[in-house]
Coordinates of C-alpha atoms and ligand atoms in Angstrom, one line a residue:
X950 CA 0.0 0.0 0.0
X951 CA 1.4 3.4 -0.9
X952 CA 2.4 5.7 2.0
X953 CA 2.0 9.4 2.6
X954 CA 3.2 11.9 5.3
X955 CA 0.3 13.5 7.2
X956 CA 0.5 16.5 9.5
X957 CA -0.8 15.3 12.9
X958 CA -0.5 18.5 14.9
X959 CA 0.5 22.1 14.3
X960 CA 4.2 22.6 15.2
X961 CA 5.3 25.0 17.9
X962 CA 8.7 26.5 16.9
X963 CA 10.9 24.0 15.2
X964 CA 8.8 21.0 14.1
X965 CA 9.2 17.7 16.0
X966 CA 9.0 14.1 14.7
X967 CA 5.7 13.6 16.4
X968 CA 4.1 16.4 14.4
X969 CA 4.1 14.1 11.4
X970 CA 2.9 10.5 10.6
X971 CA 3.6 8.2 7.7
X972 CA 0.3 6.5 6.8
X973 CA -0.8 3.9 4.3
X974 CA -3.3 5.4 1.8
X975 CA -5.7 3.2 -0.1
X976 CA -5.3 4.1 -3.8
X977 CA -8.5 5.4 -5.4
X978 CA -9.8 4.2 -8.8
X979 CA -8.9 6.6 -11.6
X980 CA -11.6 8.9 -12.9
X981 CA -11.8 10.1 -16.5
X982 CA -9.1 12.7 -17.0
X983 CA -6.9 11.5 -14.2
X984 CA -3.5 9.9 -14.1
X985 CA -1.7 7.8 -11.5
X986 CA 1.9 8.8 -10.8
X987 CA 4.6 6.9 -9.0
X988 CA 6.7 9.6 -7.4
X989 CA 10.4 9.4 -7.9
X990 CA 11.6 12.7 -6.3
X991 CA 10.0 14.8 -3.6
X992 CA 10.8 18.4 -2.7
X993 CA 11.1 19.9 0.8
X994 CA 11.0 23.7 0.8
X995 CA 11.0 26.3 3.6
X996 CA 7.6 27.6 2.7
X997 CA 6.1 24.3 3.9
X998 CA 6.8 25.5 7.5
X999 CA 4.3 28.3 7.0
X1000 CA 1.6 25.9 5.7
X1001 CA 1.9 23.8 8.8
X1002 CA 0.5 26.8 10.8
X1003 CA -3.1 27.6 10.9
X1004 CA -2.6 31.0 9.4
X1005 CA -4.0 32.9 6.5
X1006 CA -1.8 32.9 3.4
X1007 CA -1.7 32.7 -0.3
X1008 CA -2.6 29.0 0.1
X1009 CA -4.7 27.1 2.6
X1010 CA -2.8 25.6 5.6
X1011 CA -2.1 21.8 5.5
X1012 CA -5.2 20.0 6.9
X1013 CA -4.5 17.9 10.0
X1014 CA -4.6 14.1 9.4
X1015 CA -4.3 14.6 5.6
X1016 CA -1.4 14.0 3.3
X1017 CA 0.7 17.2 2.9
X1018 CA 1.4 18.6 -0.5
X1019 CA 4.5 19.9 -2.3
X1020 CA 6.5 19.6 -5.4
X1021 CA 7.1 16.1 -6.9
X1022 CA 8.5 14.5 -10.0
X1023 CA 7.3 11.0 -11.0
X1024 CA 6.4 8.5 -13.6
X1025 CA 2.9 8.0 -15.0
X1026 CA 1.9 4.4 -14.2
X1027 CA -1.8 4.5 -15.3
X1028 CA -3.7 7.1 -17.4
X1029 CA -7.3 7.9 -18.2
X1030 CA -6.3 11.3 -19.7
X1031 CA -5.6 12.2 -23.3
X1032 CA -2.0 13.0 -24.0
X1033 CA -0.6 11.1 -21.0
X1034 CA 0.7 7.5 -21.2
X1035 CA 2.5 5.2 -18.8
X1036 CA 6.2 6.0 -18.7
X1037 CA 5.7 9.8 -19.1
X1038 CA 7.7 11.8 -16.6
X1039 CA 5.7 14.6 -14.9
X1040 CA 5.9 17.3 -12.2
X1041 CA 3.0 18.1 -9.9
X1042 CA 2.1 19.2 -6.4
X1043 CA 1.0 15.9 -4.8
X1044 CA 4.3 15.4 -3.0
X1045 CA 5.0 14.0 0.5
X1046 CA 3.7 10.6 -0.8
X1047 CA 4.8 7.6 -2.8
X1048 CA 1.9 7.6 -5.2
X1049 CA -0.6 10.2 -6.4
X1050 CA -3.9 10.1 -8.4
X1051 CA -4.6 13.5 -9.8
X1052 CA -6.3 15.3 -12.7
X1053 CA -3.9 15.4 -15.6
X1054 CA -4.3 19.2 -15.9
X1055 CA -2.6 19.5 -12.5
X1056 CA 0.5 17.8 -13.9
X1057 CA 3.1 19.1 -16.4
X1058 CA 5.3 17.0 -18.6
X1059 CA 8.9 17.9 -18.0
X1060 CA 10.3 20.6 -20.3
X1061 CA 12.8 19.4 -23.0
X1062 CA 16.0 20.7 -21.3
X1063 CA 19.1 18.6 -20.9
X1064 CA 19.0 18.1 -17.2
X1065 CA 18.0 15.2 -14.9
X1066 CA 14.3 15.1 -13.9
X1067 CA 14.8 16.2 -10.3
X1068 CA 16.3 19.5 -11.6
X1069 CA 12.8 20.6 -12.2
X1070 CA 12.3 20.7 -8.4
X1071 CA 15.3 22.9 -8.0
X1072 CA 17.3 25.1 -10.3
X1073 CA 15.0 24.6 -13.2
X1074 CA 11.9 24.6 -11.0
X1075 CA 10.2 26.7 -8.4
X1076 CA 13.4 27.8 -6.5
X1077 CA 15.2 28.6 -9.8
X1078 CA 12.2 30.7 -11.0
X1079 CA 12.2 32.5 -7.7
X1080 CA 15.9 33.4 -8.2
X1081 CA 15.5 34.4 -11.8
X1082 CA 12.5 36.7 -11.5
X1083 CA 13.4 37.9 -8.0
X1084 CA 16.8 39.1 -9.1
X1085 CA 16.1 40.4 -12.6
X1086 CA 12.5 41.5 -12.3
X1087 CA 11.7 42.3 -8.7
X1088 CA 15.1 43.8 -7.8
X1089 CA 15.8 45.0 -11.3
X1090 CA 19.5 44.1 -10.8
X1091 CA 21.7 45.4 -13.6
X1092 CA 25.1 44.6 -15.0
X1093 CA 27.8 46.4 -13.0
X1094 CA 25.8 46.5 -9.8
X1095 CA 26.7 45.0 -6.5
X1096 CA 24.3 42.3 -5.3
X1097 CA 24.2 40.8 -1.8
X1098 CA 22.4 37.5 -1.4
X1099 CA 21.8 35.5 1.9
X1100 CA 21.5 31.7 2.2
X1101 CA 23.8 31.8 -0.9
X1102 CA 24.6 28.1 -0.7
X1103 CA 20.9 27.1 -0.8
X1104 CA 18.7 26.3 -3.8
X1105 CA 17.5 29.8 -4.5
X1106 CA 20.6 31.6 -3.3
X1107 CA 23.1 29.5 -5.3
X1108 CA 21.1 30.2 -8.4
X1109 CA 20.9 33.9 -7.7
X1110 CA 24.8 33.9 -7.4
X1111 CA 25.2 32.3 -10.7
X1112 CA 22.6 34.3 -12.6
X1113 CA 24.0 37.5 -11.2
X1114 CA 27.6 36.5 -12.2
X1115 CA 26.4 35.5 -15.7
X1116 CA 24.8 38.9 -16.1
X1117 CA 28.0 40.8 -15.1
X1118 CA 27.1 41.8 -11.5
X1119 CA 29.4 41.8 -8.5
X1120 CA 28.2 39.3 -6.0
X1121 CA 28.5 38.9 -2.3
X1122 CA 27.0 35.8 -0.8
X1123 CA 26.5 34.8 2.9
X1124 CA 26.3 31.2 4.2
X1125 CA 26.9 29.3 7.3
X1126 CA 30.4 27.8 7.6
X1127 CA 33.7 27.9 5.8
X1128 CA 32.9 24.9 3.6
X1129 CA 29.7 26.4 2.2
X1130 CA 31.4 29.7 1.7
X1131 CA 34.2 28.1 -0.3
X1132 CA 31.5 26.5 -2.5
X1133 CA 29.7 29.8 -3.0
X1134 CA 33.0 31.3 -4.1
X1135 CA 33.6 28.4 -6.5
X1136 CA 30.3 29.4 -8.1
X1137 CA 31.8 32.8 -8.9
X1138 CA 30.8 34.9 -6.0
X1139 CA 33.3 37.8 -5.6
X1140 CA 33.1 37.9 -1.8
X1141 CA 31.6 35.5 0.8
X1142 CA 30.5 36.1 4.3
X1143 CA 30.4 33.3 6.9
X1144 CA 27.6 34.6 9.1
X1145 CA 28.4 32.0 11.7
X1146 CA 32.0 33.3 12.1
X1147 CA 31.1 36.9 13.1
X1148 CA 28.5 39.7 12.7
X1149 CA 27.0 39.9 9.2
X1150 CA 27.4 43.7 9.1
X1151 CA 31.1 43.5 9.8
X1152 CA 31.5 41.0 7.0
X1153 CA 29.3 43.1 4.6
X1154 CA 31.2 46.3 5.3
X1155 CA 34.5 44.5 4.6
X1156 CA 33.1 42.8 1.4
X1157 CA 31.4 45.9 0.0
X1158 CA 33.1 49.0 1.3
X1159 CA 31.1 51.1 -1.2
X1160 CA 27.8 49.5 -0.3
X1161 CA 25.3 47.3 -2.2
X1162 CA 22.8 48.1 -4.9
X1163 CA 20.6 45.0 -4.5
X1164 CA 19.8 42.8 -1.5
X1165 CA 18.2 39.4 -2.3
X1166 CA 16.8 38.4 1.1
X1167 CA 16.4 34.7 2.0
X1168 CA 17.0 35.1 5.7
X1169 CA 15.6 38.3 7.2
X1170 CA 16.4 39.6 10.7
X1171 CA 20.2 40.4 11.2
X1172 CA 20.9 39.9 7.5
X1173 CA 18.2 42.3 6.5
X1174 CA 19.4 44.8 9.0
X1175 CA 23.0 44.6 7.8
X1176 CA 21.8 45.1 4.2
X1177 CA 19.8 48.2 5.3
X1178 CA 23.0 49.5 6.9
X1179 CA 25.1 48.9 3.7
X1180 CA 22.5 50.0 1.1
X1181 CA 23.6 52.6 -1.4
X1182 CA 21.3 55.3 -2.8
X1183 CA 18.3 53.8 -4.6
X1184 CA 19.1 50.3 -3.5
X1185 CA 16.4 47.6 -4.2
X1186 CA 15.6 44.8 -1.8
X1187 CA 13.8 41.7 -3.1
X1188 CA 12.3 40.1 -0.1
X1189 CA 12.1 36.4 -1.0
X1190 CA 12.2 34.7 2.4
X1191 CA 13.0 35.2 6.0
X1192 CA 14.0 31.7 7.1
X1193 CA 15.5 33.0 10.3
X1194 CA 12.1 33.7 11.7
X1195 CA 10.0 30.8 10.4
X1196 CA 10.3 28.8 13.6
X1197 CA 10.3 31.8 15.9
X1198 CA 7.8 34.0 17.7
X1199 CA 10.3 36.6 18.6
X1200 CA 9.9 40.1 17.0
X1201 CA 12.5 41.2 14.5
X1202 CA 14.5 44.3 15.5
X1203 CA 15.8 46.4 12.6
X1204 CA 18.2 49.0 13.9
X1205 CA 18.9 50.4 10.4
X1206 CA 15.3 50.5 9.1
X1207 CA 15.3 54.3 9.0
X1208 CA 18.0 54.2 6.3
X1209 CA 15.1 53.3 3.9
X1210 CA 14.3 57.1 3.9
X1211 CA 17.6 58.8 3.2
X1212 CA 18.9 56.1 0.9
X1213 CA 15.4 55.9 -0.9
X1214 CA 15.6 52.1 -0.6
X1215 CA 12.8 50.2 -2.4
X1216 CA 11.8 47.1 -0.5
X1217 CA 9.5 44.6 -2.4
X1218 CA 8.2 41.3 -1.2
X1219 CA 7.3 38.8 -3.9
X1220 CA 5.9 35.4 -4.5
X1221 CA 7.2 33.2 -7.3
X1222 CA 3.6 32.2 -8.1
X1223 CA 2.9 35.7 -9.5
X1224 CA 5.6 34.9 -12.2
X1225 CA 4.5 31.4 -13.2
X1226 CA 2.8 32.6 -16.4
X1227 CA 6.3 33.5 -17.5
X1228 CA 7.7 30.0 -17.3
X1229 CA 8.6 29.9 -21.0
X1230 CA 10.8 33.0 -20.5
X1231 CA 12.4 31.4 -17.5
X1232 CA 13.2 28.1 -19.4
X1233 CA 14.6 30.1 -22.3
X1234 CA 16.8 32.3 -20.1
X1235 CA 18.0 29.4 -18.0
X1236 CA 18.4 27.2 -21.0
X1237 CA 20.8 29.8 -22.5
X1238 CA 22.8 29.9 -19.3
X1239 CA 23.0 26.1 -19.2
X1240 CA 24.1 25.9 -22.8
X1241 CA 26.8 28.5 -22.1
X1242 CA 28.1 26.4 -19.2
X1243 CA 27.2 29.2 -16.7
X1244 CA 25.1 27.1 -14.3
X1245 CA 26.2 24.5 -11.9
X1246 CA 23.6 22.4 -10.0
X1247 CA 24.1 20.9 -6.6
X1248 CA 21.7 18.7 -4.7
X1249 CA 21.7 17.2 -1.2
X1250 CA 19.8 13.9 -1.6
X1251 CA 18.1 12.1 1.3
X1252 CA 17.0 8.6 0.4
X1253 CA 13.6 7.1 1.3
X1254 CA 10.2 8.5 2.2
X1255 CA 10.8 7.6 5.9
X1256 CA 13.5 10.3 6.1
X1257 CA 11.4 13.1 4.6
X1258 CA 10.7 15.0 7.8
X1259 CA 14.4 14.9 8.6
X1260 CA 15.2 16.3 5.2
X1261 CA 12.6 19.1 5.8
X1262 CA 14.1 19.9 9.2
X1263 CA 17.5 19.9 7.7
X1264 CA 16.6 23.1 5.8
X1265 CA 16.6 24.9 9.2
X1266 CA 20.0 23.6 10.3
X1267 CA 21.7 24.1 7.0
X1268 CA 22.0 20.4 6.2
X1269 CA 21.8 21.1 2.5
X1270 CA 24.1 22.5 -0.1
X1271 CA 22.1 23.4 -3.1
X1272 CA 18.6 21.9 -3.4
X1273 CA 17.4 19.5 -0.7
X1274 CA 15.6 16.5 -2.3
X1275 CA 14.1 13.2 -1.2
X1276 CA 14.7 10.3 -3.6
X1277 CA 12.2 7.4 -3.5
Ligands
LIG2450 P1 17.6 26.7 0.9 O1 18.3 28.0 0.9 O2 18.1 25.6 0.0 O3 17.7 26.0 2.4 C1 17.6 26.8 3.5 C2 19.0 27.4 3.9 O4 18.8 28.5 4.8 C3 19.8 26.4 4.7 O5 20.6 25.6 3.9 C4 20.6 27.3 5.6 O6 21.9 27.5 5.0 C5 19.9 28.6 5.6 N1 19.3 28.9 7.0 C6 18.5 28.2 7.7 N2 18.2 28.8 8.9 C7 19.0 30.0 8.9 C8 19.1 31.1 9.8 N3 18.5 31.1 10.9 N4 19.9 32.1 9.4 C9 20.6 32.1 8.2 N5 20.5 31.1 7.3 C10 19.6 30.1 7.6 O7 16.1 26.9 0.7 P2 15.4 27.5 -0.6 O8 14.3 26.7 -1.0 O9 16.5 27.9 -1.5 O10 14.7 28.9 0.0 C11 15.5 30.0 0.4 C12 14.6 31.1 0.8 O11 13.8 31.5 -0.2 C13 13.7 30.8 2.0 O12 13.6 31.9 2.8 C14 12.4 30.5 1.3 O13 11.3 30.7 2.2 C15 12.4 31.5 0.2 N6 11.6 31.2 -1.0 C16 10.7 32.2 -1.3 C17 9.9 32.0 -2.4 C18 8.9 33.1 -2.8 O14 8.1 32.8 -3.7 N7 9.0 34.2 -2.2 C19 10.0 30.8 -3.2 C20 11.0 29.9 -2.8 C21 11.8 30.1 -1.7 P3 23.2 27.9 5.9 O15 23.9 26.7 6.2 O16 23.9 28.9 5.1 O17 22.7 28.6 7.2
LIG2451 C1 8.3 31.0 0.9 C2 8.0 31.7 2.0 C3 6.7 32.2 2.2 C4 7.3 30.8 -0.1 C5 6.0 31.4 0.1 C6 5.8 32.1 1.2 C7 6.8 29.9 -2.2 C8 4.4 32.7 1.4 C9 4.0 33.1 2.6 C10 2.6 33.6 2.8 O1 1.7 33.5 1.9 O2 2.3 34.0 3.9 O3 9.4 30.4 0.7 O4 7.7 30.1 -1.2

């Protein structure tokens, strides 16, 4: 019997093993227009923490006792839908489970790019699209400008670093630990800041003595405050995520927020979903970078559905370099 992870209770702070359960789910018979998919790769993403809360958001919270949802790539094993046949590889949102029956119009065949299937959960998928439109569209980062990106060794951040370098920007990345920082530098970053080794602001002042034009925020809190302190005139901040506060109820203190006035900083929050209709533009742009050898892809792979909550929790302790994935 196929298994799925359910949310059993709403986590307080950092989620605990007992907040989740792995349950056997009776497969339903396919209706007309549906496909059955055997999942091969499951995605864990920081946004899932927000959906575990009972809070209003762009999407409904995960229901208690029900399988959770999320990005997945799998193989069609049965089809009652035109245009889908057993063996087709698809991506869809019925993750956190071994098998899914879903309407075919909620699944997409994988684009014809020369990458392995799981790349469509990372650099060529939702996180990659977040990096691409967040940097180029939301922050309007331009060649010659100085870009600071936090969580630079993660899925989104490492893609921001590489797109920015390919577009002729100067890049400063922050990450936790010397090893991750060395990897971020190997991607082309001009300067790296190990935020675990000292205050971010000290590192940023040393890395960018003339300040930054763009801040791509994945972390919030102290990183955001340092970026405010270091912002140049007319800097743009793309607020992508604030992982530092996802498990915390503490208020964020921003000592340098008032700089937004004098430096005329533009701070814009964004959601990748508002840019999904531009997927073709994204695949073309990233396809060109891939063809030019300007994109490296890194994955941290956890094996087996049993380990999925650990993989998810690993996002909050920095267990991943590049995209965190679960392989079934
Ligand atoms: P990721 O960066 O691959 O994984 C999370 C990373 O965050 C960890 O590897 C860890 O790296 C770092 N981290 C965890 N806790 C931290 C803390 N307290 N302070 C500093 N760094 C911390 O995850 P991702 O999928 O690429 O997502 C990155 C960010 O983008 C998240 O904030 C996420 O919510 C956001 N996001 C937003 C959208 C949107 O539509 N707005 C879409 C996708 C993702 P270290 O080892 O370096 O600490
Ligand atoms: C994310 C963090 C937050 C994300 C979405 C949100 C898609 C949305 C939050 C909300 O609607 O309150 O990483 O990724």
